[in-house]
Amino acid sequence: MTAPQPLIAGNWKMNGLSDSLTEAEAIAEGAAQAKARVAICPPALLIPEMSRRLAGSKVAVGGQDAHWEDAGAHTGDISAPMLADAGARMVILGHSERRSGHCETDHVVADKVRASLRAGLEPIVCVGESLEERKSGRALAVVTGQVRGSLPAELAGHAFAVAYEPCWAIGTGLTPTTAEIEEMHRAIRATLVEMFGATAEDVPILYGGSVKPSNAAEILHAAEVGGALVGGASLKARDFLAIVQAA
Ligand code: PGA
């Protein structure tokens, strides 16, 4: 059995103005021969133009969040059908910055996943423990609990990815050891198989949190790591492409 293609997704967060689109074009050019699947999730306002410029390239465009309803009175929010209409094919959901900064619970994340499936988007569902949870030995229980709570049964038969992002590793330069990453990814895999059966063996489990060119190869070749969700290092084509090539 051949291993599924890894996925390297860039999460630009609240970074990037229209002049950053040239960086995305450079990424698409450099990734043309990549073995991995590649995606960029820019701020929502850049999605329509980025999708136009990257059309026909290897790089998919994704959103960073979507509302759980398809339309309605939700000032300031963006729905999954809007993302799809703008050219997005994927969407990051349940990122720790959404969970902590916008009070998103597992229940809310699961509803957002359902909305993304209705819109035909591939969700990348994020989970990860806090430093305090890791220090107190609860990391495995917390993260597998998030997997159970954030992934609805409707995902069966759909393309989706899970991203393990320890909160304390995001934007800090800190990373878990390879053994810690493998232990967590194995626990997530076992939970996915329990929930969705053998087909979940192929669901990519991405690692995220301070992935950079210097640590990408080791992380990406760890057991059960099916790609990376990259924040800061995805903003510069040179760094992001080095990570893409390491997959
Ligand atoms: P980082 O962010 O690579 O800047 O640590 C990763 C993420 O939050 O997705």
PDB file of N, CA, C and O and ligand atoms in Angstrom, residues 11 13 95 165 169-171 209-210 229-232, ligand 1:
ATOM      1  N   ASN A  11      -0.482  28.618   7.135  1.00  0.00           N
ATOM      2  CA  ASN A  11      -1.518  29.394   7.822  1.00  0.00           C
ATOM      3  C   ASN A  11      -0.968  30.804   8.000  1.00  0.00           C
ATOM      4  O   ASN A  11      -0.139  31.038   8.863  1.00  0.00           O
ATOM      5  N   LYS A  13      -2.491  33.358   9.036  1.00  0.00           N
ATOM      6  CA  LYS A  13      -3.124  34.070  10.155  1.00  0.00           C
ATOM      7  C   LYS A  13      -3.504  35.488   9.716  1.00  0.00           C
ATOM      8  O   LYS A  13      -3.884  35.686   8.572  1.00  0.00           O
ATOM      9  N   HIS A  95      -8.603  26.111  15.228  1.00  0.00           N
ATOM     10  CA  HIS A  95      -7.230  26.494  15.577  1.00  0.00           C
ATOM     11  C   HIS A  95      -7.204  26.978  17.029  1.00  0.00           C
ATOM     12  O   HIS A  95      -8.168  27.583  17.495  1.00  0.00           O
ATOM     13  N   GLU A 165      -1.441  20.538  17.097  1.00  0.00           N
ATOM     14  CA  GLU A 165      -0.653  21.741  17.347  1.00  0.00           C
ATOM     15  C   GLU A 165      -0.636  22.033  18.848  1.00  0.00           C
ATOM     16  O   GLU A 165      -1.579  22.637  19.375  1.00  0.00           O
ATOM     17  N   ALA A 169       3.723  25.356  21.550  1.00  0.00           N
ATOM     18  CA  ALA A 169       4.726  25.303  20.475  1.00  0.00           C
ATOM     19  C   ALA A 169       4.408  26.303  19.363  1.00  0.00           C
ATOM     20  O   ALA A 169       5.227  26.527  18.476  1.00  0.00           O
ATOM     21  N   ILE A 170       3.219  26.913  19.411  1.00  0.00           N
ATOM     22  CA  ILE A 170       2.799  27.798  18.320  1.00  0.00           C
ATOM     23  C   ILE A 170       3.473  29.159  18.461  1.00  0.00           C
ATOM     24  O   ILE A 170       3.274  29.863  19.457  1.00  0.00           O
ATOM     25  N   GLY A 171       4.286  29.492  17.462  1.00  0.00           N
ATOM     26  CA  GLY A 171       4.922  30.811  17.430  1.00  0.00           C
ATOM     27  C   GLY A 171       5.973  31.027  18.501  1.00  0.00           C
ATOM     28  O   GLY A 171       6.419  32.156  18.718  1.00  0.00           O
ATOM     29  N   GLY A 209       3.302  23.875  14.792  1.00  0.00           N
ATOM     30  CA  GLY A 209       3.885  24.532  15.969  1.00  0.00           C
ATOM     31  C   GLY A 209       5.378  24.676  15.763  1.00  0.00           C
ATOM     32  O   GLY A 209       6.130  23.720  15.942  1.00  0.00           O
ATOM     33  N   SER A 210       5.791  25.892  15.302  1.00  0.00           N
ATOM     34  CA  SER A 210       7.218  26.197  15.102  1.00  0.00           C
ATOM     35  C   SER A 210       7.918  25.263  14.116  1.00  0.00           C
ATOM     36  O   SER A 210       9.100  24.955  14.278  1.00  0.00           O
ATOM     37  N   LEU A 229       1.249  21.900   9.401  1.00  0.00           N
ATOM     38  CA  LEU A 229       0.525  23.166   9.339  1.00  0.00           C
ATOM     39  C   LEU A 229       1.527  24.216   9.814  1.00  0.00           C
ATOM     40  O   LEU A 229       2.006  24.147  10.947  1.00  0.00           O
ATOM     41  N   VAL A 230       1.860  25.142   8.920  1.00  0.00           N
ATOM     42  CA  VAL A 230       2.994  26.036   9.142  1.00  0.00           C
ATOM     43  C   VAL A 230       2.504  27.475   9.253  1.00  0.00           C
ATOM     44  O   VAL A 230       1.844  27.972   8.330  1.00  0.00           O
ATOM     45  N   GLY A 231       2.824  28.146  10.361  1.00  0.00           N
ATOM     46  CA  GLY A 231       2.426  29.539  10.532  1.00  0.00           C
ATOM     47  C   GLY A 231       3.499  30.480  10.026  1.00  0.00           C
ATOM     48  O   GLY A 231       3.645  30.715   8.830  1.00  0.00           O
ATOM     49  N   GLY A 232       4.294  31.020  10.951  1.00  0.00           N
ATOM     50  CA  GLY A 232       5.289  32.043  10.618  1.00  0.00           C
ATOM     51  C   GLY A 232       6.154  31.720   9.412  1.00  0.00           C
ATOM     52  O   GLY A 232       6.389  32.586   8.548  1.00  0.00           O
TER      53      GLY A 232
HETATM   54  P1  PGA B   1       3.770  28.626  13.863  1.00  0.00           P
HETATM   55  O1  PGA B   1       2.170  28.505  13.817  1.00  0.00           O
HETATM   56  O2  PGA B   1       4.320  27.772  12.750  1.00  0.00           O
HETATM   57  O3  PGA B   1       4.051  30.107  13.635  1.00  0.00           O
HETATM   58  O4  PGA B   1       4.221  28.152  15.191  1.00  0.00           O
HETATM   59  C1  PGA B   1       1.540  27.297  13.483  1.00  0.00           C
HETATM   60  C2  PGA B   1       0.053  27.448  13.540  1.00  0.00           C
HETATM   61  O5  PGA B   1      -0.456  28.133  14.442  1.00  0.00           O
HETATM   62  O6  PGA B   1      -0.675  26.901  12.692  1.00  0.00           O
END
